[in-house]
Coordinates of C-alpha atoms in Angstrom, one line a residue:
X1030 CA -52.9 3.6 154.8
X1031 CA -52.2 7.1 153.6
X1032 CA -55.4 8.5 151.9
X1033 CA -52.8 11.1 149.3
X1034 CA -50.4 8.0 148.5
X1035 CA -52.5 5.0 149.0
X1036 CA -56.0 3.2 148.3
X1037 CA -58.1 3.5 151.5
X1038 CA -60.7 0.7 152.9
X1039 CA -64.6 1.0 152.6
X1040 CA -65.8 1.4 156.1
X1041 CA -67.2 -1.8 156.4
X1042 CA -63.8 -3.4 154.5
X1043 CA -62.6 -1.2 157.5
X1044 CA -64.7 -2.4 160.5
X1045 CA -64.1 -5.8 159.8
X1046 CA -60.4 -5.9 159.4
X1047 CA -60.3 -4.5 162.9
X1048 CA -62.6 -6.7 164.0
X1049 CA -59.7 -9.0 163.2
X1050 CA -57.8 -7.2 166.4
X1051 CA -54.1 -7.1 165.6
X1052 CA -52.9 -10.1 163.8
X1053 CA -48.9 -11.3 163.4
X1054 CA -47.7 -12.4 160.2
X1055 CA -47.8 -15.1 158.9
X1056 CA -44.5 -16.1 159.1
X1057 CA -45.0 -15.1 163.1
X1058 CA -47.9 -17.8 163.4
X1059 CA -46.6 -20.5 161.3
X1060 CA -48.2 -22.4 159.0
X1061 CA -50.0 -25.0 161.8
X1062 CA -52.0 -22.0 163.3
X1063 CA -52.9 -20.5 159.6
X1064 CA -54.5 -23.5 159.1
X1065 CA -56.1 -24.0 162.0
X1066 CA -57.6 -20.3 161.7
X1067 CA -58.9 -20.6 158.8
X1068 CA -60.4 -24.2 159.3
X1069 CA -62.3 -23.1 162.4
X1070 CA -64.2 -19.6 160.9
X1071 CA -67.5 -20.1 161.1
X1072 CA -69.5 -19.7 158.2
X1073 CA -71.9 -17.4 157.7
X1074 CA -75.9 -18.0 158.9
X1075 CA -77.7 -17.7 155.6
X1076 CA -74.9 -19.1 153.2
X1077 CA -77.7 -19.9 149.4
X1078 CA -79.5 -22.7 149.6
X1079 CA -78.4 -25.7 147.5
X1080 CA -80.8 -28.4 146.1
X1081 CA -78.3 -31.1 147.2
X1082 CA -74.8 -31.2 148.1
X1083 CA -72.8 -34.3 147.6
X1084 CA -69.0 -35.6 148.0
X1085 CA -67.2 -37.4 146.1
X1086 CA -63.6 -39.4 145.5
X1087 CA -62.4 -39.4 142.2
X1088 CA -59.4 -40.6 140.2
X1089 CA -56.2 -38.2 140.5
X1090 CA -53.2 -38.1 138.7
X1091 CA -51.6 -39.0 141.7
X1092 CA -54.3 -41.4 143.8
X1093 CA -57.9 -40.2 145.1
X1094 CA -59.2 -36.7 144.7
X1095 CA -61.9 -35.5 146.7
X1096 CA -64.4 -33.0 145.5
X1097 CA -67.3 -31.5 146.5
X1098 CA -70.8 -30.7 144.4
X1099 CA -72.9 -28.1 145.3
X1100 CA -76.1 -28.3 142.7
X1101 CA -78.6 -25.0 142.8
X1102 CA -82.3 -25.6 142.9
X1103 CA -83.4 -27.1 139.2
X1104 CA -84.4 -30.3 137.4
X1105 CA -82.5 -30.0 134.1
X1106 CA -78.5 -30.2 133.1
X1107 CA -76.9 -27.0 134.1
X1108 CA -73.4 -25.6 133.4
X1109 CA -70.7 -25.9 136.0
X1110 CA -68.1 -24.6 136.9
X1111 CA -64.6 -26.3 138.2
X1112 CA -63.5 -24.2 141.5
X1113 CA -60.2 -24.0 143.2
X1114 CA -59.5 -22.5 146.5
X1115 CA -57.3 -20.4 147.8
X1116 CA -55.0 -20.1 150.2
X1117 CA -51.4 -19.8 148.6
X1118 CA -51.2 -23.4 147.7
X1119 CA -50.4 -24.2 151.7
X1120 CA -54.3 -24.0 153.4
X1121 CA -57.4 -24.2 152.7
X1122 CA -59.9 -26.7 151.5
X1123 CA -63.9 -27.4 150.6
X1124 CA -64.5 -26.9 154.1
X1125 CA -63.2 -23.4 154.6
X1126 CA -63.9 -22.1 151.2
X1127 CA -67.6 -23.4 151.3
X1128 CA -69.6 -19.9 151.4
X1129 CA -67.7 -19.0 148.8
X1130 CA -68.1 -22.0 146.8
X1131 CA -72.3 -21.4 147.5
X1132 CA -72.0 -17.9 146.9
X1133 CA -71.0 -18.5 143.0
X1134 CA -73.2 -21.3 142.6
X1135 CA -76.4 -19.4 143.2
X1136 CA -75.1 -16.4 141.7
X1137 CA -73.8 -18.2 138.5
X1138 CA -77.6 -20.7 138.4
X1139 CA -74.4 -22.9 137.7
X1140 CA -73.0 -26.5 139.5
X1141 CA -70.1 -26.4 141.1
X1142 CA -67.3 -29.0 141.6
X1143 CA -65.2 -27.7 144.3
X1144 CA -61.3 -29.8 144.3
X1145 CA -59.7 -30.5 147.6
X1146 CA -56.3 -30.4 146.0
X1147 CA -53.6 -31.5 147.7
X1148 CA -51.3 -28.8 149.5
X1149 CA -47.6 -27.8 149.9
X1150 CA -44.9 -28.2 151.2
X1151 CA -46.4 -32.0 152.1
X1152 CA -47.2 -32.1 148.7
X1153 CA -44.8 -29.7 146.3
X1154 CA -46.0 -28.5 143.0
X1155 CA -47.0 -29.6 140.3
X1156 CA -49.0 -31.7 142.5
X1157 CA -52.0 -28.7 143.3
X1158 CA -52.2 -28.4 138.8
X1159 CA -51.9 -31.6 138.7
X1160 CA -55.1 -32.3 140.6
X1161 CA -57.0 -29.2 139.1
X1162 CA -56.1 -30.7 135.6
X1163 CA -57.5 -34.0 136.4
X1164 CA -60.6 -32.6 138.0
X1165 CA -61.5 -30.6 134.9
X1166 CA -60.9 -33.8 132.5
X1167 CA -62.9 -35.8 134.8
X1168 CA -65.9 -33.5 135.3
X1169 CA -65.5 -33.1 131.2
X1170 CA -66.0 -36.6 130.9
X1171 CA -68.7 -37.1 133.4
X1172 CA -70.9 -34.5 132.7
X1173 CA -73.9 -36.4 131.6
X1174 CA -74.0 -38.7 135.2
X1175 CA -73.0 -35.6 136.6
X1176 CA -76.3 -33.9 134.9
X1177 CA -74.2 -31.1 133.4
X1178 CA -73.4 -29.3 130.5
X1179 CA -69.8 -30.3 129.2
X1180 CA -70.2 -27.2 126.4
X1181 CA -70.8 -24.8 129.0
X1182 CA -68.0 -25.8 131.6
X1183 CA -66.0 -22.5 133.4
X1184 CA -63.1 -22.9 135.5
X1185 CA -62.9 -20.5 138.6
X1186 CA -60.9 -19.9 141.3
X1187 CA -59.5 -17.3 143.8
X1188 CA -56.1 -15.8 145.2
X1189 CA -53.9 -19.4 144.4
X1190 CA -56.5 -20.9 143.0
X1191 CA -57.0 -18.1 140.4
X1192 CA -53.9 -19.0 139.4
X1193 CA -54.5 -22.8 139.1
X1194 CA -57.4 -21.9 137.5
X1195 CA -55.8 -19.9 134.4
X1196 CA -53.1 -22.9 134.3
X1197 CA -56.1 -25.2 133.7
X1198 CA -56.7 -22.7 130.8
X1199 CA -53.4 -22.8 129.3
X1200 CA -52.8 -26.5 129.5
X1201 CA -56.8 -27.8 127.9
X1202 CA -55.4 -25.0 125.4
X1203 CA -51.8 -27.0 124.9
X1204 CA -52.9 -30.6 125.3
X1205 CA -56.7 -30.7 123.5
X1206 CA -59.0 -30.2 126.0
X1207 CA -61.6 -30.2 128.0
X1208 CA -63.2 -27.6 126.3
X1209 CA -63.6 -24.6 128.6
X1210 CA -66.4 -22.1 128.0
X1211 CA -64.9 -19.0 130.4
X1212 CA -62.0 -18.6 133.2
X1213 CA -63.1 -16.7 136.2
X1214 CA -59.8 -15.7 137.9
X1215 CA -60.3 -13.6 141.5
X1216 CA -57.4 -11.9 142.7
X1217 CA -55.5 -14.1 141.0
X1218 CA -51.8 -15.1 141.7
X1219 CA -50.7 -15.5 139.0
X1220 CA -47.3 -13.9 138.8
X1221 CA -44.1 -13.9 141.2
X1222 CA -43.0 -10.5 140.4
X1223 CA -42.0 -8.6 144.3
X1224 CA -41.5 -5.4 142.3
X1225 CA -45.2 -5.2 140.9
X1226 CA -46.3 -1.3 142.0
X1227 CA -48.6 -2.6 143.9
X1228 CA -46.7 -4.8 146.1
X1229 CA -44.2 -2.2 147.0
X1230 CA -47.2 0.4 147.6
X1231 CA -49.3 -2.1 149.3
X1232 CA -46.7 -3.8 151.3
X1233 CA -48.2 -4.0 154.4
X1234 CA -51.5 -4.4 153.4
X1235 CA -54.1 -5.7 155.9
X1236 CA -54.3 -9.5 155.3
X1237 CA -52.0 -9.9 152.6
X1238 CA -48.5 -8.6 153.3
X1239 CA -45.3 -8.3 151.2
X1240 CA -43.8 -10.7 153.8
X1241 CA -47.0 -12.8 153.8
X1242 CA -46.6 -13.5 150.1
X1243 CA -42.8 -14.2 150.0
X1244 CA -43.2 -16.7 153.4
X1245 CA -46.2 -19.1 151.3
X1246 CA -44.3 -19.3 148.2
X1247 CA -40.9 -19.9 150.2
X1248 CA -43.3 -23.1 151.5
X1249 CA -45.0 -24.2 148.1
X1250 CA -41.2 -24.0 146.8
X1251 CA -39.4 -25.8 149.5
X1252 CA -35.8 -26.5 148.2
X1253 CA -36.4 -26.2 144.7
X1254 CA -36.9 -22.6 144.4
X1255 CA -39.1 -20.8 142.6
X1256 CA -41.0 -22.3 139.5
X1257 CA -40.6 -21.4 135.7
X1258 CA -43.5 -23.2 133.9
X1259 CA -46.5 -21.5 133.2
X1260 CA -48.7 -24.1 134.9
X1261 CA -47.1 -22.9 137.3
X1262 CA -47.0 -19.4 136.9
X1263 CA -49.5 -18.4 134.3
X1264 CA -47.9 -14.9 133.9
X1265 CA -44.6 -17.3 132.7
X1266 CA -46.6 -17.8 129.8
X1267 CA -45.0 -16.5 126.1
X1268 CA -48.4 -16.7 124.4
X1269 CA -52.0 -16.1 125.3
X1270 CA -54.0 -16.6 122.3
X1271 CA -56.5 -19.1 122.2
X1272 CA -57.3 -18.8 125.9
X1273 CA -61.1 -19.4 126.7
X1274 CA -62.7 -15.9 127.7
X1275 CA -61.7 -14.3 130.8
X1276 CA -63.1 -12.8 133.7
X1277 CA -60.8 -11.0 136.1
X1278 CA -61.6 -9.6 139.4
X1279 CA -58.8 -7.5 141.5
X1280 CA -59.1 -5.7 144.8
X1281 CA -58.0 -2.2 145.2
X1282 CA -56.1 -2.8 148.8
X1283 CA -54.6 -6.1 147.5
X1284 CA -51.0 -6.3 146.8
X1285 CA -51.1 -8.9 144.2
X1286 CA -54.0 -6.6 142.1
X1287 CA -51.1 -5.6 139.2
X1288 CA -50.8 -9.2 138.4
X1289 CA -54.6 -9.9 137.7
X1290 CA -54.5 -6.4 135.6
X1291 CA -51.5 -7.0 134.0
X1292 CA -52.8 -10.8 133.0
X1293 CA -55.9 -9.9 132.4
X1294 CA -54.0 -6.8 129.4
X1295 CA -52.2 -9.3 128.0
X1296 CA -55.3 -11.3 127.8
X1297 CA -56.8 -8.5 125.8
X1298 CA -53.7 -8.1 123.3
X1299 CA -53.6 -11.7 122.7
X1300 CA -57.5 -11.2 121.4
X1301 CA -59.2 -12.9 124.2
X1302 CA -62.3 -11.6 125.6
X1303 CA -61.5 -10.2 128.9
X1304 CA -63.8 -8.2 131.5
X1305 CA -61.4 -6.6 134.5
X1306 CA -63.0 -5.2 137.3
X1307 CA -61.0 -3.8 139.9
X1308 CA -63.1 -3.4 143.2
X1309 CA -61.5 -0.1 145.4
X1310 CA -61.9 0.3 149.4
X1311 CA -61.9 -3.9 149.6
X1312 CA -58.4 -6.3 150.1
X1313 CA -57.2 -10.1 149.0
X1314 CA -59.4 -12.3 150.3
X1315 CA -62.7 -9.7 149.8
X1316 CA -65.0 -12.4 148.2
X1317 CA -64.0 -15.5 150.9
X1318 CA -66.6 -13.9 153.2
X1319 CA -68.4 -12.0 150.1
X1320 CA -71.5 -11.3 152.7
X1321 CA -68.9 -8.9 155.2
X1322 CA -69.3 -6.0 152.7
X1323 CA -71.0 -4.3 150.2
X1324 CA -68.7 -4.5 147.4
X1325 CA -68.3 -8.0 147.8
X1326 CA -72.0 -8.6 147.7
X1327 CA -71.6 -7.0 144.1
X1328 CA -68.9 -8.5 143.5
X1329 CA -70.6 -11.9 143.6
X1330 CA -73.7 -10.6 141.6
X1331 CA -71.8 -8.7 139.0
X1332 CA -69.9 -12.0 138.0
X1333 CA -73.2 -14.5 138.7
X1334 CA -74.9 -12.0 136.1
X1335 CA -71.8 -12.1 133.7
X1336 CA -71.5 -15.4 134.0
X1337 CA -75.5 -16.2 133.3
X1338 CA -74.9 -14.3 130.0
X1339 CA -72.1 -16.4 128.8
X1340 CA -73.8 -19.6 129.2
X1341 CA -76.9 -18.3 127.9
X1342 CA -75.0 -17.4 125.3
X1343 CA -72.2 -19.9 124.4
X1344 CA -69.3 -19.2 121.8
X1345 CA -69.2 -22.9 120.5
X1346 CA -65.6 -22.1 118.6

């Protein structure tokens, strides 16, 4: 990166992108050895301690769901928050995403229902909102066995799931519920727009390429092409208002980061409550492995604290 023309890396975002060594595209690898990757990291030694941690199968729209509940150290009903991986729709699940998954728990004081939903191209969209719709309803209507508070439920998600996470929004908004207290979108995807400014500028951004992004959604798409529905593609979405509050989180060295901003903007217009922070010298994927920097460890506390306030502090309307 060019220091005149384009964001530079904090030295430890630095340091541990080349610890990375040199790494092909995506396309190069295929999508087998992307998954396997990112299956087999190891997590980190001193991911927060959970009080218990539990799976479970639940009713999808389309067979069993599995999900995952990580519940922080306390005796009473807490709120909770609905999370969806990343990974472009294609990879990922409760396994790889765990320290993340910990990471907001603790920080939030919140439970957390992590969704394995299913992935493409085996299983083309809708099938991924599909899932993340039916999780929300079901942890809505099972909030008192689950020992949660249905009034203070967030949904939260990064990268893809950012962006299944603000379709979530849009549809409880459309179709009645579940009521949703806040949606946390991190470096969301939520657009499909190649000619953002930052994509062009960032277009061989470490991690996240120009090419990397246009080879996952060639797989989510398969032969259908690209999606028009704002379940699919939030930013598709003609009207905003009455969206649930909004916390957006962007990356400086990301390439997607104008279509969090922009989102979150129109957010803001639409008279939503909206908090954007963009964090410089880090790139997509910063908070998967929030312990590897410094901004990322803020990152997590700035949105636990945010999010404390909000459910110490509900807006019941």
């Amino acid at each position: 990166m060019t220091p005149s023309s384009e964001p530079t890396l904090d030295p430890d975002a630095a340091a541990r992108i080349a610890s990375f060594g040199d790494v092909p595209p995506m396309r190069q690898r295929g999508l087998a050895a992307l998954r396997a990757a990112i299956e087999s990291a190891p997590p980190p030694d001193d991911m927060p301690p959970m009080a218990a941690i539990r799976d479970a199968v639940i009713a999808g729209t389309d067979g069993p769901l599995g999900v995952r509940i990580y519940r922080p150290i306390s005796e009473f009903a807490q709120p909770v928050l609905v999370y969806f991986h990343g990974g472009g729709l294609i990879m990922g699940s409760n396994h790889s995403f765990e320290p993340l998954a910990r990471a907001l728990a603790a920080a939030c004081e919140a439970t957390l229902v992590a969704v394995d939903y299913r992935l493409a191209p085996e299983s083309s969209p809708p099938a991924q909102f599909d899932d993340a719709y039916a999780a929300t309803k079901w942890v809505s209507r099972n909030a008192i066995t689950l020992g949660v508070d249905a009034d203070r439920l967030a949904v939260v998600g990064d990268s893809a799931g950012g962006s299944l996470a603000a379709a979530v929004a849009l549809a409880a908004r459309d179709r009645g519920g579940p009521a949703i207290s806040t949606q946390v979108l991190l470096y969301p995807g939520l657009d499909r727009d190649m000619t953002a400014p930052s994509i062009v500028a960032l277009a061989n951004a470490p991690l996240l390429s120009r090419d990397d992004i246009a080879y996952m959604h060639a797989l989510a798409d398969g032969e259908t092409g690209g999606p028009t529905i704002p379940y699919l593609v939030p930013a598709y979405a003609s009207d905003l208002t009455g969206l649930p509050p909004a916390i957006v989180v962007t990356a400086g060295c990301d390439p997607i980061r104008d279509w969090g901003e922009r989102y979150a903007e129109r957010l803001r217009h639409a008279g939503v409550q909206t908090t954007i922070t963009r964090y410089p010298g880090v790139y997509h994927g910063f908070l998967m492995r929030s312990d590897a920097t410094a901004r990322g460890r803020l990152a997590i506390a700035e949105i636990g604290g945010l999010m404390r306030a909000k459910f110490a502090n509900p807006l019941l309307f």
